[in-house]
Amino acid sequence: MTHFSTTPRHVAVIMDGNGRWAYRQHLPRVAGHRRGAEVVREMVQSCVDLGIAHLTLFAFSTENWRRPALEVRLLMNLFRLLLKREVRKLHENGVRLRIIGDRVPLERDIRQLMEEAEALTRNNTRLQLNLAVNYGGRWDITQAARAAVGAILANGQDPQTLSEQDIAKYLSLAEIPEPDLLIRTGGEERISNFLVWQLAYTEFYFTDTLWPDFDRASLEHALHSFAQRQRRFGRTGDQVLEGDCSVSD
Ligand code: FPP
């Protein structure tokens, strides 16, 4: 497998196109999600091989509840099955699993499986796999702002002193670097309420490839594209070339 001069530390992915893939094969939509789950397995292995430290996948958004009830139920069944079947293998591979999003509306047994998986894998360091389930970027910012204001009031501070840092420390994934690269498959070019705050300086890579077709070669293509980009973080190109690369992200 190719190694890249600039490997991202954190890759985030919007896995779009499962439904269309299934439609093209004359299969039910859930068959696309099942194939999508296999691609997730391959993607995790590729990230381990490449030394990518963090992978964040958008599995179910706060807006996905609007899908037909049957599809929502089948997706939840798939998450349940994967949590039961895959976690041991993830653990053996040194993968730490974290779930981000609002768990309250999820079924009790799924929440329980999530907690068990996180507890089992919490000391693993090879790859951190973050699964966004019932996640929305605006939900994340709102819950972080609520926590930050709560802390300020509890300390008797003036809410006018609230800073970006105060909010950032309560966001999901505050403890890991922000994504270097966002990949979105399936042809759409938007972030669909994914990591709205955390993607402020992220490089975006859009591809028409449908998620069930996103193989190693597709990932390598995205990584090549990333390696060629110059990340300026608000500085000029000359400053970056002179090595003034101290970044605050
Ligand atoms: C988007 O395709 C995909 C989803 C909403 C679900 C993602 C779920 C998986 C890849 C399977 C399970 C994975 C994990 C990590 C547990 P779409 O249905 O919107 O496709 P379309 O745009 O072609 O209709």
mmCIF file of C-alpha atoms and ligand atoms in Angstrom:
data_model
loop_
_atom_site.group_PDB
_atom_site.id
_atom_site.type_symbol
_atom_site.label_atom_id
_atom_site.label_comp_id
_atom_site.label_asym_id
_atom_site.label_seq_id
_atom_site.Cartn_x
_atom_site.Cartn_y
_atom_site.Cartn_z
ATOM 1 C CA MET A 1 0.000 0.000 0.000
ATOM 2 C CA THR A 2 1.221 3.494 -0.866
ATOM 3 C CA HIS A 3 2.530 5.689 1.938
ATOM 4 C CA PHE A 4 2.000 9.415 1.798
ATOM 5 C CA SER A 5 4.325 12.250 2.715
ATOM 6 C CA THR A 6 1.475 14.045 4.454
ATOM 7 C CA THR A 7 -0.876 11.603 6.077
ATOM 8 C CA PRO A 8 -3.869 13.188 7.773
ATOM 9 C CA ARG A 9 -4.151 12.521 11.493
ATOM 10 C CA HIS A 10 -7.920 12.650 11.408
ATOM 11 C CA VAL A 11 -10.190 11.726 8.494
ATOM 12 C CA ALA A 12 -13.952 12.347 8.633
ATOM 13 C CA VAL A 13 -16.332 10.718 6.156
ATOM 14 C CA ILE A 14 -19.894 11.342 4.982
ATOM 15 C CA MET A 15 -20.773 7.919 3.581
ATOM 16 C CA ASP A 16 -23.384 8.797 0.960
ATOM 17 C CA GLY A 17 -24.835 6.763 -1.916
ATOM 18 C CA ASN A 18 -25.877 3.455 -0.343
ATOM 19 C CA GLY A 19 -29.463 3.801 -1.563
ATOM 20 C CA ARG A 20 -28.461 4.622 -5.137
ATOM 21 C CA TRP A 21 -25.973 1.767 -5.215
ATOM 22 C CA ALA A 22 -28.724 -0.661 -4.178
ATOM 23 C CA TYR A 23 -31.162 0.826 -6.690
ATOM 24 C CA ARG A 24 -28.661 0.279 -9.494
ATOM 25 C CA GLN A 25 -28.316 -3.378 -8.504
ATOM 26 C CA HIS A 26 -32.121 -3.759 -8.256
ATOM 27 C CA LEU A 27 -31.758 -4.465 -4.548
ATOM 28 C CA PRO A 28 -33.595 -2.994 -1.534
ATOM 29 C CA ARG A 29 -31.962 0.094 0.024
ATOM 30 C CA VAL A 30 -30.918 -1.849 3.102
ATOM 31 C CA ALA A 31 -28.680 -4.018 0.893
ATOM 32 C CA GLY A 32 -26.760 -0.821 0.131
ATOM 33 C CA HIS A 33 -26.365 -0.107 3.838
ATOM 34 C CA ARG A 34 -25.167 -3.675 4.402
ATOM 35 C CA ARG A 35 -22.578 -3.355 1.661
ATOM 36 C CA GLY A 36 -21.725 0.064 3.154
ATOM 37 C CA ALA A 37 -20.989 -1.592 6.478
ATOM 38 C CA GLU A 38 -18.509 -3.937 4.743
ATOM 39 C CA VAL A 39 -16.774 -0.930 3.242
ATOM 40 C CA VAL A 40 -16.544 0.550 6.759
ATOM 41 C CA ARG A 41 -14.675 -2.587 7.823
ATOM 42 C CA GLU A 42 -12.223 -2.207 4.908
ATOM 43 C CA MET A 43 -11.814 1.504 5.612
ATOM 44 C CA VAL A 44 -10.947 0.843 9.256
ATOM 45 C CA GLN A 45 -8.306 -1.666 8.160
ATOM 46 C CA SER A 46 -6.861 0.797 5.627
ATOM 47 C CA CYS A 47 -6.608 3.513 8.275
ATOM 48 C CA VAL A 48 -4.827 1.116 10.634
ATOM 49 C CA ASP A 49 -2.403 0.167 7.822
ATOM 50 C CA LEU A 50 -1.727 3.799 6.932
ATOM 51 C CA GLY A 51 -1.245 4.999 10.491
ATOM 52 C CA ILE A 52 -4.209 7.361 10.434
ATOM 53 C CA ALA A 53 -4.959 7.965 14.107
ATOM 54 C CA HIS A 54 -8.609 9.058 14.013
ATOM 55 C CA LEU A 55 -11.511 8.163 11.729
ATOM 56 C CA THR A 56 -14.948 9.732 12.180
ATOM 57 C CA LEU A 57 -17.910 8.312 10.242
ATOM 58 C CA PHE A 58 -21.355 9.870 9.830
ATOM 59 C CA ALA A 59 -23.596 6.825 10.304
ATOM 60 C CA PHE A 60 -26.935 8.486 11.175
ATOM 61 C CA SER A 61 -27.790 12.168 11.308
ATOM 62 C CA THR A 62 -30.380 13.964 13.415
ATOM 63 C CA GLU A 63 -32.244 14.459 10.119
ATOM 64 C CA ASN A 64 -32.219 10.763 9.130
ATOM 65 C CA TRP A 65 -35.266 10.104 11.359
ATOM 66 C CA ARG A 66 -37.253 11.657 8.490
ATOM 67 C CA ARG A 67 -36.608 8.571 6.346
ATOM 68 C CA PRO A 68 -39.359 5.950 5.987
ATOM 69 C CA ALA A 69 -39.930 4.233 9.356
ATOM 70 C CA LEU A 70 -38.965 0.863 7.888
ATOM 71 C CA GLU A 71 -35.579 2.128 6.680
ATOM 72 C CA VAL A 72 -34.876 3.733 10.088
ATOM 73 C CA ARG A 73 -35.747 0.448 11.786
ATOM 74 C CA LEU A 74 -33.523 -1.563 9.447
ATOM 75 C CA LEU A 75 -30.622 0.857 9.951
ATOM 76 C CA MET A 76 -30.988 0.566 13.737
ATOM 77 C CA ASN A 77 -31.058 -3.234 13.383
ATOM 78 C CA LEU A 78 -27.852 -3.027 11.369
ATOM 79 C CA PHE A 79 -26.141 -0.870 14.038
ATOM 80 C CA ARG A 80 -27.287 -3.345 16.698
ATOM 81 C CA LEU A 81 -25.906 -6.286 14.708
ATOM 82 C CA LEU A 82 -22.582 -4.545 14.049
ATOM 83 C CA LEU A 83 -22.182 -3.580 17.697
ATOM 84 C CA LYS A 84 -22.755 -7.219 18.649
ATOM 85 C CA ARG A 85 -20.572 -8.761 15.948
ATOM 86 C CA GLU A 86 -17.742 -6.387 15.151
ATOM 87 C CA VAL A 87 -16.618 -4.929 18.464
ATOM 88 C CA ARG A 88 -14.492 -7.906 19.480
ATOM 89 C CA LYS A 89 -12.582 -7.725 16.189
ATOM 90 C CA LEU A 90 -12.112 -3.993 16.582
ATOM 91 C CA HIS A 91 -10.757 -4.601 20.079
ATOM 92 C CA GLU A 92 -8.332 -7.277 18.842
ATOM 93 C CA ASN A 93 -7.088 -4.806 16.238
ATOM 94 C CA GLY A 94 -6.354 -2.149 18.855
ATOM 95 C CA VAL A 95 -9.231 0.099 17.759
ATOM 96 C CA ARG A 96 -10.924 2.372 20.261
ATOM 97 C CA LEU A 97 -14.609 2.911 19.472
ATOM 98 C CA ARG A 98 -16.386 6.107 20.430
ATOM 99 C CA ILE A 99 -19.967 7.032 19.629
ATOM 100 C CA ILE A 100 -20.890 10.691 19.265
ATOM 101 C CA GLY A 101 -24.391 12.138 19.075
ATOM 102 C CA ASP A 102 -27.522 12.360 21.160
ATOM 103 C CA ARG A 103 -28.167 8.846 22.496
ATOM 104 C CA VAL A 104 -31.327 9.662 24.397
ATOM 105 C CA PRO A 105 -33.775 8.798 21.551
ATOM 106 C CA LEU A 106 -31.974 5.516 20.740
ATOM 107 C CA GLU A 107 -33.334 2.207 21.935
ATOM 108 C CA ARG A 108 -32.130 1.096 25.363
ATOM 109 C CA ASP A 109 -30.324 -2.038 24.218
ATOM 110 C CA ILE A 110 -28.419 -0.123 21.542
ATOM 111 C CA ARG A 111 -27.308 2.440 24.128
ATOM 112 C CA GLN A 112 -26.225 -0.394 26.383
ATOM 113 C CA LEU A 113 -24.193 -2.038 23.565
ATOM 114 C CA MET A 114 -22.572 1.330 22.800
ATOM 115 C CA GLU A 115 -21.517 1.811 26.413
ATOM 116 C CA GLU A 116 -20.116 -1.719 26.619
ATOM 117 C CA ALA A 117 -18.163 -1.272 23.373
ATOM 118 C CA GLU A 118 -16.684 2.019 24.561
ATOM 119 C CA ALA A 119 -15.751 0.548 27.929
ATOM 120 C CA LEU A 120 -14.126 -2.535 26.347
ATOM 121 C CA THR A 121 -12.021 -0.571 23.855
ATOM 122 C CA ARG A 122 -11.233 2.571 25.849
ATOM 123 C CA ASN A 123 -7.515 1.873 26.322
ATOM 124 C CA ASN A 124 -6.808 0.994 22.675
ATOM 125 C CA THR A 125 -4.515 3.398 20.852
ATOM 126 C CA ARG A 126 -3.969 2.129 17.313
ATOM 127 C CA LEU A 127 -6.967 3.884 15.770
ATOM 128 C CA GLN A 128 -9.810 5.837 17.308
ATOM 129 C CA LEU A 129 -13.013 5.147 15.384
ATOM 130 C CA ASN A 130 -15.719 7.707 16.094
ATOM 131 C CA LEU A 131 -19.207 6.787 14.915
ATOM 132 C CA ALA A 132 -21.660 9.648 14.657
ATOM 133 C CA VAL A 133 -25.123 8.259 15.444
ATOM 134 C CA ASN A 134 -28.059 10.638 15.839
ATOM 135 C CA TYR A 135 -25.449 13.337 15.461
ATOM 136 C CA GLY A 136 -25.894 16.876 14.162
ATOM 137 C CA GLY A 137 -23.295 19.633 14.150
ATOM 138 C CA ARG A 138 -25.816 22.171 15.424
ATOM 139 C CA TRP A 139 -26.902 19.810 18.192
ATOM 140 C CA ASP A 140 -23.215 19.487 19.156
ATOM 141 C CA ILE A 141 -22.636 23.241 19.306
ATOM 142 C CA THR A 142 -25.869 23.730 21.246
ATOM 143 C CA GLN A 143 -25.056 21.109 23.881
ATOM 144 C CA ALA A 144 -21.522 22.485 24.225
ATOM 145 C CA ALA A 145 -22.805 26.065 24.592
ATOM 146 C CA ARG A 146 -25.291 24.921 27.222
ATOM 147 C CA ALA A 147 -22.544 23.172 29.202
ATOM 148 C CA ALA A 148 -20.185 26.144 28.851
ATOM 149 C CA VAL A 149 -22.807 28.647 30.057
ATOM 150 C CA GLY A 150 -23.691 26.299 32.928
ATOM 151 C CA ALA A 151 -20.054 26.220 34.022
ATOM 152 C CA ILE A 152 -19.714 29.995 33.785
ATOM 153 C CA LEU A 153 -22.830 30.580 35.869
ATOM 154 C CA ALA A 154 -21.814 27.938 38.422
ATOM 155 C CA ASN A 155 -18.506 29.785 38.867
ATOM 156 C CA GLY A 156 -20.304 33.100 39.301
ATOM 157 C CA GLN A 157 -18.605 34.505 36.166
ATOM 158 C CA ASP A 158 -20.058 37.063 33.772
ATOM 159 C CA PRO A 159 -21.520 35.245 30.676
ATOM 160 C CA GLN A 160 -19.921 38.007 28.574
ATOM 161 C CA THR A 161 -16.549 36.375 29.307
ATOM 162 C CA LEU A 162 -17.597 33.216 27.384
ATOM 163 C CA SER A 163 -14.852 32.433 24.836
ATOM 164 C CA GLU A 164 -14.522 30.108 21.829
ATOM 165 C CA GLN A 165 -12.311 27.880 23.944
ATOM 166 C CA ASP A 166 -14.993 27.590 26.638
ATOM 167 C CA ILE A 167 -17.403 26.181 24.036
ATOM 168 C CA ALA A 168 -14.812 24.102 22.144
ATOM 169 C CA LYS A 169 -13.870 22.095 25.208
ATOM 170 C CA TYR A 170 -17.411 20.686 25.529
ATOM 171 C CA LEU A 171 -17.785 19.712 21.861
ATOM 172 C CA SER A 172 -17.787 16.069 20.796
ATOM 173 C CA LEU A 173 -14.197 15.026 19.987
ATOM 174 C CA ALA A 174 -12.708 17.999 21.873
ATOM 175 C CA GLU A 175 -9.901 15.715 23.026
ATOM 176 C CA ILE A 176 -8.612 14.828 19.530
ATOM 177 C CA PRO A 177 -7.272 16.989 16.665
ATOM 178 C CA GLU A 178 -9.907 18.465 14.358
ATOM 179 C CA PRO A 179 -10.359 16.605 11.031
ATOM 180 C CA ASP A 180 -7.589 17.305 8.489
ATOM 181 C CA LEU A 181 -9.605 15.775 5.664
ATOM 182 C CA LEU A 182 -13.344 15.377 5.043
ATOM 183 C CA ILE A 183 -14.371 12.866 2.388
ATOM 184 C CA ARG A 184 -17.915 12.872 1.035
ATOM 185 C CA THR A 185 -18.940 10.163 -1.393
ATOM 186 C CA GLY A 186 -22.059 10.028 -3.552
ATOM 187 C CA GLY A 187 -21.693 13.219 -5.556
ATOM 188 C CA GLU A 188 -23.231 15.844 -3.243
ATOM 189 C CA GLU A 189 -20.989 18.714 -2.180
ATOM 190 C CA ARG A 190 -22.236 19.843 1.233
ATOM 191 C CA ILE A 191 -21.588 19.047 4.884
ATOM 192 C CA SER A 192 -25.196 18.227 5.838
ATOM 193 C CA ASN A 193 -24.898 19.316 9.484
ATOM 194 C CA PHE A 194 -21.904 17.043 10.156
ATOM 195 C CA LEU A 195 -19.069 18.412 12.334
ATOM 196 C CA VAL A 196 -20.023 22.044 11.707
ATOM 197 C CA TRP A 197 -17.608 23.616 14.204
ATOM 198 C CA GLN A 198 -14.787 21.085 13.887
ATOM 199 C CA LEU A 199 -14.561 21.349 10.062
ATOM 200 C CA ALA A 200 -13.639 25.055 10.065
ATOM 201 C CA TYR A 201 -10.115 24.447 8.659
ATOM 202 C CA THR A 202 -10.602 20.989 7.153
ATOM 203 C CA GLU A 203 -9.730 20.134 3.537
ATOM 204 C CA PHE A 204 -12.776 18.814 1.661
ATOM 205 C CA TYR A 205 -12.685 15.999 -0.872
ATOM 206 C CA PHE A 206 -15.849 15.216 -2.841
ATOM 207 C CA THR A 207 -16.238 12.223 -5.129
ATOM 208 C CA ASP A 208 -19.059 10.829 -7.261
ATOM 209 C CA THR A 209 -18.123 7.303 -6.164
ATOM 210 C CA LEU A 210 -20.967 5.772 -4.152
ATOM 211 C CA TRP A 211 -19.993 4.661 -0.641
ATOM 212 C CA PRO A 212 -20.417 0.907 -1.338
ATOM 213 C CA ASP A 213 -17.882 1.291 -4.185
ATOM 214 C CA PHE A 214 -15.359 3.316 -2.139
ATOM 215 C CA ASP A 215 -12.382 0.947 -2.029
ATOM 216 C CA ARG A 216 -8.720 1.278 -1.054
ATOM 217 C CA ALA A 217 -7.836 2.849 -4.388
ATOM 218 C CA SER A 218 -10.526 5.481 -3.824
ATOM 219 C CA LEU A 219 -9.105 6.242 -0.381
ATOM 220 C CA GLU A 220 -5.595 6.497 -1.801
ATOM 221 C CA HIS A 221 -6.896 8.944 -4.386
ATOM 222 C CA ALA A 222 -8.358 11.127 -1.643
ATOM 223 C CA LEU A 223 -5.099 10.960 0.329
ATOM 224 C CA HIS A 224 -3.079 11.938 -2.759
ATOM 225 C CA SER A 225 -5.317 14.933 -3.256
ATOM 226 C CA PHE A 226 -4.874 15.901 0.410
ATOM 227 C CA ALA A 227 -1.076 15.528 0.243
ATOM 228 C CA GLN A 228 -0.910 18.027 -2.613
ATOM 229 C CA ARG A 229 -2.737 20.793 -0.809
ATOM 230 C CA GLN A 230 -1.116 23.630 1.068
ATOM 231 C CA ARG A 231 -2.829 24.329 4.352
ATOM 232 C CA ARG A 232 -2.450 27.983 5.294
ATOM 233 C CA PHE A 233 -4.655 28.370 8.403
ATOM 234 C CA GLY A 234 -5.251 32.032 7.521
ATOM 235 C CA ARG A 235 -1.575 32.780 6.729
ATOM 236 C CA THR A 236 -0.138 33.718 3.343
ATOM 237 C CA GLY A 237 1.426 31.096 1.079
ATOM 238 C CA ASP A 238 4.862 32.741 1.590
ATOM 239 C CA GLN A 239 4.583 32.455 5.362
ATOM 240 C CA VAL A 240 3.784 28.757 5.053
ATOM 241 C CA LEU A 241 6.782 28.178 2.731
ATOM 242 C CA GLU A 242 9.043 30.045 5.192
ATOM 243 C CA GLY A 243 8.036 27.481 7.805
ATOM 244 C CA ASP A 244 5.824 29.656 9.980
ATOM 245 C CA CYS A 245 3.556 26.688 10.491
ATOM 246 C CA SER A 246 2.617 26.979 14.138
ATOM 247 C CA VAL A 247 -1.092 26.282 14.046
ATOM 248 C CA SER A 248 -3.659 26.700 16.718
ATOM 249 C CA ASP A 249 -5.971 23.954 15.524
HETATM 250 C C1 FPP B 1 -26.194 7.373 3.188
HETATM 251 O O1 FPP B 1 -26.610 6.741 2.005
HETATM 252 C C2 FPP B 1 -25.920 6.409 4.245
HETATM 253 C C3 FPP B 1 -26.537 6.358 5.476
HETATM 254 C C4 FPP B 1 -27.569 7.307 5.920
HETATM 255 C C5 FPP B 1 -26.240 5.308 6.466
HETATM 256 C C6 FPP B 1 -24.793 4.967 6.644
HETATM 257 C C7 FPP B 1 -24.704 3.594 7.191
HETATM 258 C C8 FPP B 1 -23.807 2.673 6.793
HETATM 259 C C9 FPP B 1 -22.710 2.929 5.835
HETATM 260 C C10 FPP B 1 -23.923 1.285 7.308
HETATM 261 C C11 FPP B 1 -23.548 1.088 8.722
HETATM 262 C C12 FPP B 1 -22.292 1.697 9.113
HETATM 263 C C13 FPP B 1 -21.803 1.822 10.365
HETATM 264 C C14 FPP B 1 -20.571 2.581 10.580
HETATM 265 C C15 FPP B 1 -22.433 1.260 11.571
HETATM 266 P P1 FPP B 1 -28.055 7.062 1.440
HETATM 267 O O2 FPP B 1 -29.019 6.047 1.957
HETATM 268 O O3 FPP B 1 -28.405 8.477 1.751
HETATM 269 O O4 FPP B 1 -27.828 6.888 -0.102
HETATM 270 P P2 FPP B 1 -28.599 7.630 -1.274
HETATM 271 O O5 FPP B 1 -28.228 9.083 -1.175
HETATM 272 O O6 FPP B 1 -28.055 6.979 -2.495
HETATM 273 O O7 FPP B 1 -30.064 7.383 -1.074
#
